[in-house]
Coordinates of C-alpha atoms and ligand atoms in Angstrom, one line a residue:
M149 CA 7.1 -173.3 -20.0
S150 CA 5.4 -171.2 -17.3
G151 CA 6.9 -172.4 -14.0
D152 CA 9.0 -170.1 -11.8
S153 CA 12.7 -170.7 -12.2
P154 CA 15.0 -170.9 -9.2
M155 CA 16.6 -167.7 -10.5
G156 CA 13.7 -165.7 -9.4
G157 CA 11.6 -165.5 -12.5
N158 CA 10.1 -167.3 -15.4
F159 CA 12.8 -169.5 -17.2
K160 CA 11.9 -168.0 -20.6
D161 CA 12.8 -164.6 -19.2
V162 CA 16.1 -165.9 -18.0
L163 CA 16.8 -167.4 -21.4
M164 CA 15.8 -164.2 -23.0
A165 CA 18.1 -162.1 -20.8
N166 CA 21.0 -164.3 -21.6
A167 CA 20.1 -164.1 -25.3
E168 CA 20.2 -160.3 -25.1
A169 CA 23.6 -160.3 -23.4
V170 CA 24.9 -162.6 -26.1
E171 CA 23.4 -160.5 -28.9
E172 CA 25.1 -157.4 -27.5
V173 CA 28.4 -159.2 -27.9
L174 CA 27.5 -160.5 -31.4
D175 CA 26.6 -156.9 -32.3
Q176 CA 30.0 -155.6 -31.2
L177 CA 31.9 -158.4 -32.9
M178 CA 30.3 -157.7 -36.3
P179 CA 30.4 -154.0 -36.9
V180 CA 29.1 -152.7 -40.3
D181 CA 31.0 -150.0 -42.1
G182 CA 29.2 -149.4 -45.4
S183 CA 32.1 -150.7 -47.5
P184 CA 31.4 -153.0 -50.5
E185 CA 32.8 -155.9 -48.5
G186 CA 30.6 -154.9 -45.6
R187 CA 27.7 -156.6 -47.4
V188 CA 29.0 -159.9 -46.1
T189 CA 29.0 -158.6 -42.5
E190 CA 25.5 -157.4 -43.0
A191 CA 24.5 -160.9 -44.1
M192 CA 26.3 -162.4 -41.1
R193 CA 24.3 -160.1 -38.8
Y194 CA 21.1 -160.9 -40.6
A195 CA 21.7 -164.6 -39.9
A196 CA 23.2 -164.5 -36.4
L197 CA 21.1 -161.6 -35.0
A198 CA 17.9 -163.0 -36.4
G199 CA 16.3 -164.4 -33.3
G200 CA 16.4 -168.1 -32.4
K201 CA 16.1 -169.6 -28.9
R202 CA 19.8 -169.2 -28.1
I203 CA 19.8 -172.5 -26.3
R204 CA 23.5 -173.3 -27.0
P205 CA 24.8 -169.9 -25.8
F206 CA 22.7 -170.5 -22.6
M207 CA 24.5 -173.8 -22.2
V208 CA 27.8 -172.1 -22.4
T209 CA 27.1 -169.3 -19.9
A210 CA 25.2 -171.7 -17.5
S211 CA 28.0 -174.2 -17.5
A212 CA 30.6 -171.5 -17.1
S213 CA 28.7 -170.1 -14.1
L214 CA 29.3 -173.4 -12.3
F215 CA 33.0 -172.6 -12.2
G216 CA 33.0 -168.9 -11.6
V217 CA 34.1 -168.0 -15.1
G218 CA 34.2 -164.3 -15.9
K219 CA 31.2 -162.8 -17.7
I220 CA 33.0 -161.6 -20.7
C221 CA 34.9 -164.9 -21.3
A222 CA 31.6 -166.8 -21.1
L223 CA 29.7 -164.4 -23.3
R224 CA 32.4 -164.4 -26.0
T225 CA 32.5 -168.2 -26.0
A226 CA 28.7 -168.2 -26.2
A227 CA 28.8 -165.8 -29.1
A228 CA 31.3 -168.0 -30.9
V229 CA 29.0 -171.0 -30.5
E230 CA 26.0 -169.0 -31.8
M231 CA 28.1 -167.9 -34.9
A232 CA 29.0 -171.5 -35.6
H233 CA 25.3 -172.6 -35.2
S234 CA 24.1 -169.7 -37.4
Y235 CA 26.6 -170.6 -40.1
S236 CA 25.2 -174.2 -40.1
L237 CA 21.7 -172.9 -40.5
V238 CA 22.6 -170.6 -43.4
H239 CA 24.4 -173.4 -45.3
D240 CA 21.7 -176.0 -44.4
D241 CA 19.1 -173.7 -46.0
L242 CA 20.9 -173.3 -49.3
P243 CA 19.4 -174.8 -52.5
A244 CA 22.2 -177.4 -52.6
M245 CA 21.2 -178.6 -49.1
D246 CA 17.7 -178.3 -47.7
D247 CA 16.6 -175.5 -50.0
D248 CA 14.5 -173.6 -47.4
D249 CA 13.1 -170.1 -47.8
L250 CA 12.0 -169.5 -44.2
R251 CA 14.2 -169.5 -41.0
R252 CA 13.6 -168.0 -37.6
G253 CA 10.4 -166.4 -39.1
K254 CA 12.3 -164.5 -41.8
P255 CA 13.4 -165.2 -45.4
T256 CA 16.5 -167.4 -45.3
C257 CA 19.9 -165.6 -45.9
H258 CA 20.2 -166.7 -49.6
I259 CA 16.6 -165.5 -50.3
H260 CA 17.1 -162.1 -48.6
Y261 CA 20.5 -161.6 -50.2
D262 CA 21.6 -164.1 -52.8
E263 CA 23.3 -167.5 -52.8
A264 CA 26.9 -166.4 -53.1
T265 CA 26.5 -163.9 -50.3
A266 CA 24.9 -166.5 -48.1
I267 CA 27.7 -168.9 -48.7
L268 CA 30.2 -166.2 -47.9
A269 CA 28.3 -165.1 -44.8
G270 CA 28.3 -168.8 -43.5
D271 CA 32.0 -169.1 -44.2
A272 CA 32.7 -165.8 -42.4
L273 CA 30.6 -166.7 -39.4
L274 CA 32.4 -170.0 -39.0
T275 CA 35.8 -168.3 -39.4
K276 CA 34.9 -165.5 -37.0
A277 CA 33.7 -168.0 -34.4
F278 CA 37.3 -169.4 -34.3
Q279 CA 38.8 -166.0 -34.3
V280 CA 36.8 -165.1 -31.2
L281 CA 37.8 -168.2 -29.4
G282 CA 41.4 -167.6 -30.2
E283 CA 41.5 -164.0 -29.0
E284 CA 43.0 -163.1 -25.6
E285 CA 39.7 -161.4 -24.4
T286 CA 38.1 -164.9 -24.4
H287 CA 40.6 -166.3 -21.9
S288 CA 43.9 -165.1 -20.5
D289 CA 45.4 -168.7 -20.7
P290 CA 46.4 -169.6 -24.3
A291 CA 46.1 -173.3 -23.4
V292 CA 42.4 -172.8 -22.6
R293 CA 41.9 -170.9 -25.8
A294 CA 43.6 -173.7 -27.8
E295 CA 41.4 -176.3 -26.1
L296 CA 38.3 -174.3 -27.0
V297 CA 39.4 -174.1 -30.6
V298 CA 40.2 -177.8 -30.9
E299 CA 37.1 -179.0 -29.2
M300 CA 34.8 -176.8 -31.2
A301 CA 36.5 -177.9 -34.4
K302 CA 36.0 -181.5 -33.4
A303 CA 32.3 -180.8 -32.6
I304 CA 31.4 -179.1 -35.9
G305 CA 33.8 -180.5 -38.5
D306 CA 34.0 -183.8 -40.2
E307 CA 34.0 -185.6 -36.9
G308 CA 30.9 -183.8 -35.8
M309 CA 28.2 -181.6 -37.4
V310 CA 29.6 -181.6 -41.0
G311 CA 30.1 -185.3 -40.8
G312 CA 26.5 -185.7 -39.7
Q313 CA 25.3 -183.6 -42.5
M314 CA 27.3 -185.7 -45.0
F315 CA 25.8 -188.9 -43.5
D316 CA 22.3 -187.4 -43.8
L317 CA 22.9 -186.6 -47.5
M318 CA 24.4 -190.0 -48.2
A319 CA 21.4 -191.6 -46.6
Q320 CA 18.8 -189.9 -48.7
D321 CA 18.1 -192.9 -50.9
R322 CA 17.8 -195.6 -48.2
T323 CA 16.0 -196.2 -45.0
L324 CA 17.9 -195.7 -41.8
N325 CA 17.5 -197.8 -38.7
M326 CA 17.5 -196.6 -35.1
P327 CA 21.2 -197.0 -34.4
E328 CA 22.0 -195.1 -37.6
I329 CA 19.6 -192.3 -36.9
T330 CA 21.0 -192.0 -33.4
H331 CA 24.5 -191.9 -34.8
L332 CA 23.5 -189.3 -37.4
Q333 CA 21.8 -187.0 -34.9
R334 CA 24.6 -187.3 -32.4
L335 CA 27.0 -186.0 -35.0
K336 CA 24.7 -183.4 -36.6
T337 CA 23.2 -181.7 -33.6
G338 CA 24.6 -183.6 -30.5
K339 CA 28.2 -182.7 -30.8
L340 CA 27.8 -178.9 -30.9
I341 CA 25.4 -179.2 -27.9
G342 CA 28.1 -181.2 -26.2
F343 CA 30.7 -178.6 -26.8
S344 CA 28.4 -175.8 -25.6
C345 CA 28.0 -177.6 -22.3
E346 CA 31.7 -178.6 -22.0
A347 CA 32.9 -175.1 -22.9
G348 CA 32.1 -173.8 -19.4
A349 CA 34.2 -176.6 -17.9
I350 CA 37.1 -175.8 -20.3
L351 CA 36.9 -172.1 -19.5
G352 CA 36.8 -172.9 -15.7
K353 CA 39.5 -175.5 -15.9
A354 CA 37.1 -177.8 -14.1
P355 CA 38.0 -181.2 -12.6
E356 CA 37.4 -184.2 -14.7
K357 CA 34.4 -185.4 -12.7
A358 CA 32.6 -182.1 -13.2
R359 CA 33.5 -182.0 -16.9
N360 CA 32.3 -185.6 -17.4
A361 CA 29.0 -184.8 -15.7
L362 CA 28.4 -181.9 -18.2
I363 CA 29.3 -184.2 -21.1
A364 CA 26.8 -186.8 -19.9
Y365 CA 24.1 -184.1 -19.5
A366 CA 24.7 -182.9 -23.0
H367 CA 24.7 -186.4 -24.4
D368 CA 21.3 -187.1 -23.1
L369 CA 19.8 -183.7 -23.6
G370 CA 21.2 -183.5 -27.2
L371 CA 19.2 -186.6 -28.1
A372 CA 16.1 -185.4 -26.3
F373 CA 16.4 -182.1 -28.2
Q374 CA 16.5 -183.9 -31.5
I375 CA 13.6 -186.2 -30.7
V376 CA 11.5 -183.1 -29.9
D377 CA 12.8 -181.5 -33.1
D378 CA 11.4 -184.5 -35.0
L379 CA 8.1 -184.3 -33.0
L380 CA 7.8 -180.6 -33.9
D381 CA 8.3 -181.4 -37.5
V382 CA 5.2 -183.5 -37.3
E383 CA 3.1 -181.6 -34.7
G384 CA 4.5 -178.0 -34.8
D385 CA 3.0 -174.9 -36.3
E386 CA 4.9 -173.2 -39.2
K387 CA 4.0 -169.7 -38.0
E388 CA 5.0 -170.4 -34.4
M389 CA 8.2 -172.2 -35.5
G390 CA 9.3 -169.7 -38.0
K391 CA 10.4 -172.4 -40.4
K392 CA 8.8 -175.1 -42.6
V393 CA 7.3 -178.1 -40.9
G394 CA 6.5 -181.6 -42.3
K395 CA 9.7 -181.7 -44.1
D396 CA 10.9 -185.1 -42.9
L397 CA 7.6 -186.7 -43.9
S398 CA 7.5 -185.2 -47.4
A399 CA 11.1 -186.1 -48.0
G400 CA 10.3 -189.7 -46.9
K401 CA 12.9 -189.5 -44.2
E402 CA 13.0 -191.9 -41.2
T403 CA 13.1 -190.0 -37.9
F404 CA 12.8 -191.0 -34.3
V405 CA 9.1 -190.3 -34.6
S406 CA 8.6 -192.4 -37.8
L407 CA 10.4 -195.3 -36.2
M408 CA 9.0 -195.1 -32.6
G409 CA 5.7 -193.4 -33.1
A410 CA 4.9 -190.0 -31.5
D411 CA 3.9 -191.3 -28.0
R412 CA 7.0 -193.4 -27.5
A413 CA 9.2 -190.6 -28.9
R414 CA 7.7 -188.2 -26.4
A415 CA 8.2 -190.6 -23.5
Q416 CA 11.8 -191.2 -24.6
A417 CA 12.5 -187.4 -24.8
D418 CA 11.1 -187.0 -21.3
M419 CA 13.1 -189.9 -19.9
L420 CA 16.3 -188.5 -21.5
A421 CA 15.8 -185.0 -20.2
G422 CA 15.3 -186.4 -16.7
Q423 CA 18.4 -188.5 -17.0
A424 CA 20.3 -185.5 -18.3
S425 CA 19.4 -183.5 -15.2
N426 CA 20.3 -186.3 -12.9
H427 CA 23.9 -186.2 -14.2
L428 CA 24.2 -182.7 -12.6
D429 CA 23.3 -183.7 -9.1
L430 CA 26.9 -183.2 -8.0
F431 CA 26.6 -179.5 -8.6
A432 CA 23.5 -179.3 -6.3
E433 CA 21.4 -176.1 -6.7
K434 CA 24.1 -174.4 -8.7
A435 CA 23.0 -176.5 -11.7
D436 CA 19.3 -175.5 -11.4
S437 CA 19.4 -173.3 -14.5
L438 CA 20.7 -176.2 -16.7
K439 CA 18.0 -178.5 -15.2
Y440 CA 15.4 -175.9 -16.1
L441 CA 16.8 -175.8 -19.6
A442 CA 16.3 -179.6 -19.9
E443 CA 12.7 -179.1 -19.1
F444 CA 12.4 -176.2 -21.5
V445 CA 13.9 -178.3 -24.3
I446 CA 11.3 -181.0 -24.0
K447 CA 8.4 -178.6 -23.5
R448 CA 9.3 -176.1 -26.3
R449 CA 6.9 -175.4 -29.2
T450 CA 9.5 -173.8 -31.4
Ligands
GRG81 C1 25.4 -177.3 -43.4 C2 27.5 -177.6 -42.2 C3 26.1 -177.8 -42.2 C4 25.5 -178.4 -41.2 C5 24.1 -178.5 -41.1 C6 22.9 -178.3 -37.8 C7 22.6 -178.6 -39.2 C8 23.7 -179.3 -39.9 C9 21.6 -178.3 -39.9 C10 20.5 -177.5 -39.2 C11 19.2 -178.0 -39.8 C12 18.4 -178.6 -38.8 C13 16.9 -178.2 -38.8 C14 18.8 -179.5 -37.9 C15 18.0 -180.1 -36.9 C16 18.2 -179.6 -35.4 C17 18.6 -178.2 -35.3 C18 20.0 -177.9 -35.3 C19 17.6 -177.2 -35.3 C20 17.9 -175.8 -35.2 O1 18.3 -175.5 -33.9 P1 17.5 -174.6 -32.9 O2 16.1 -175.2 -32.7 O3 17.3 -173.3 -33.7 O4 18.2 -174.4 -31.6 P2 17.3 -171.8 -33.2 O5 16.8 -171.0 -34.5 O6 16.4 -171.6 -32.1 O7 18.7 -171.4 -33.0

């Protein structure tokens, strides 16, 4: 994307500045000490500080900014979300799952270290994510911290991301239809995107109407994100993406693109991103950064 953002610069720069701020917090939360057990922290850092677009952390900080949430609270929550996302990538890349050797332009965690270390690093990233949400520095109100913990657990456990991954594995020997693919993707990627947007409302104790608008935005944008992910698996460039492409096709998997065709899938993603932005109209220009993100999500090449 090359257009000027309403924040006085190119949106990619804004996204990158946020990524740097989140990475600083991630760096502080995972100090290395050279001990034998420190190997797992090194592997966590390898996975979580390894680049990536940092879309979910941006959703957290941008939604938090709508309600005047303090910078540290927002960044710690964003870091927790990125840890949970990174854990899912590490485990998804394992031989027992997708068996990938390239992620974010680098050898996957189990290739760079070993399988056992990658499993432990994923486990520890997930655990630390909840530790961070539960700590007082994330929010002074224990009820808010508890809500963050519960909602993220719902988003990434058996009711969300892990459930979606299970559904995916169970569906490997049969053809999914459109409602089933939509359900699968809502669980696998949509729910964490949902939590990332809702987190700002939780931190800011936002009124129900505002919170529901963010949930609706995430609902539509999450689906648009996944459709673009499917398109990139067909049309994307391995070098640019930093991960293998063409995986769905070679695995014989039905996707939004195989069911709809690339043109209709692209049109659907565009429509959903526009609809997502419309849900934010009640915030007026304060939500411009999230609207720019919606545009970025459908125009991205990685
Ligand atoms: C193994 C518990 C467990 C869950 C795996 C999320 C997931 C479920 C697997 C990730 C594999 C994958 C390619 C999912 C499709 C969409 C997705 C989440 C892509 C990666 O997210 P991006 O594009 O990645 O935001 P970056 O690297 O930019 O953070």
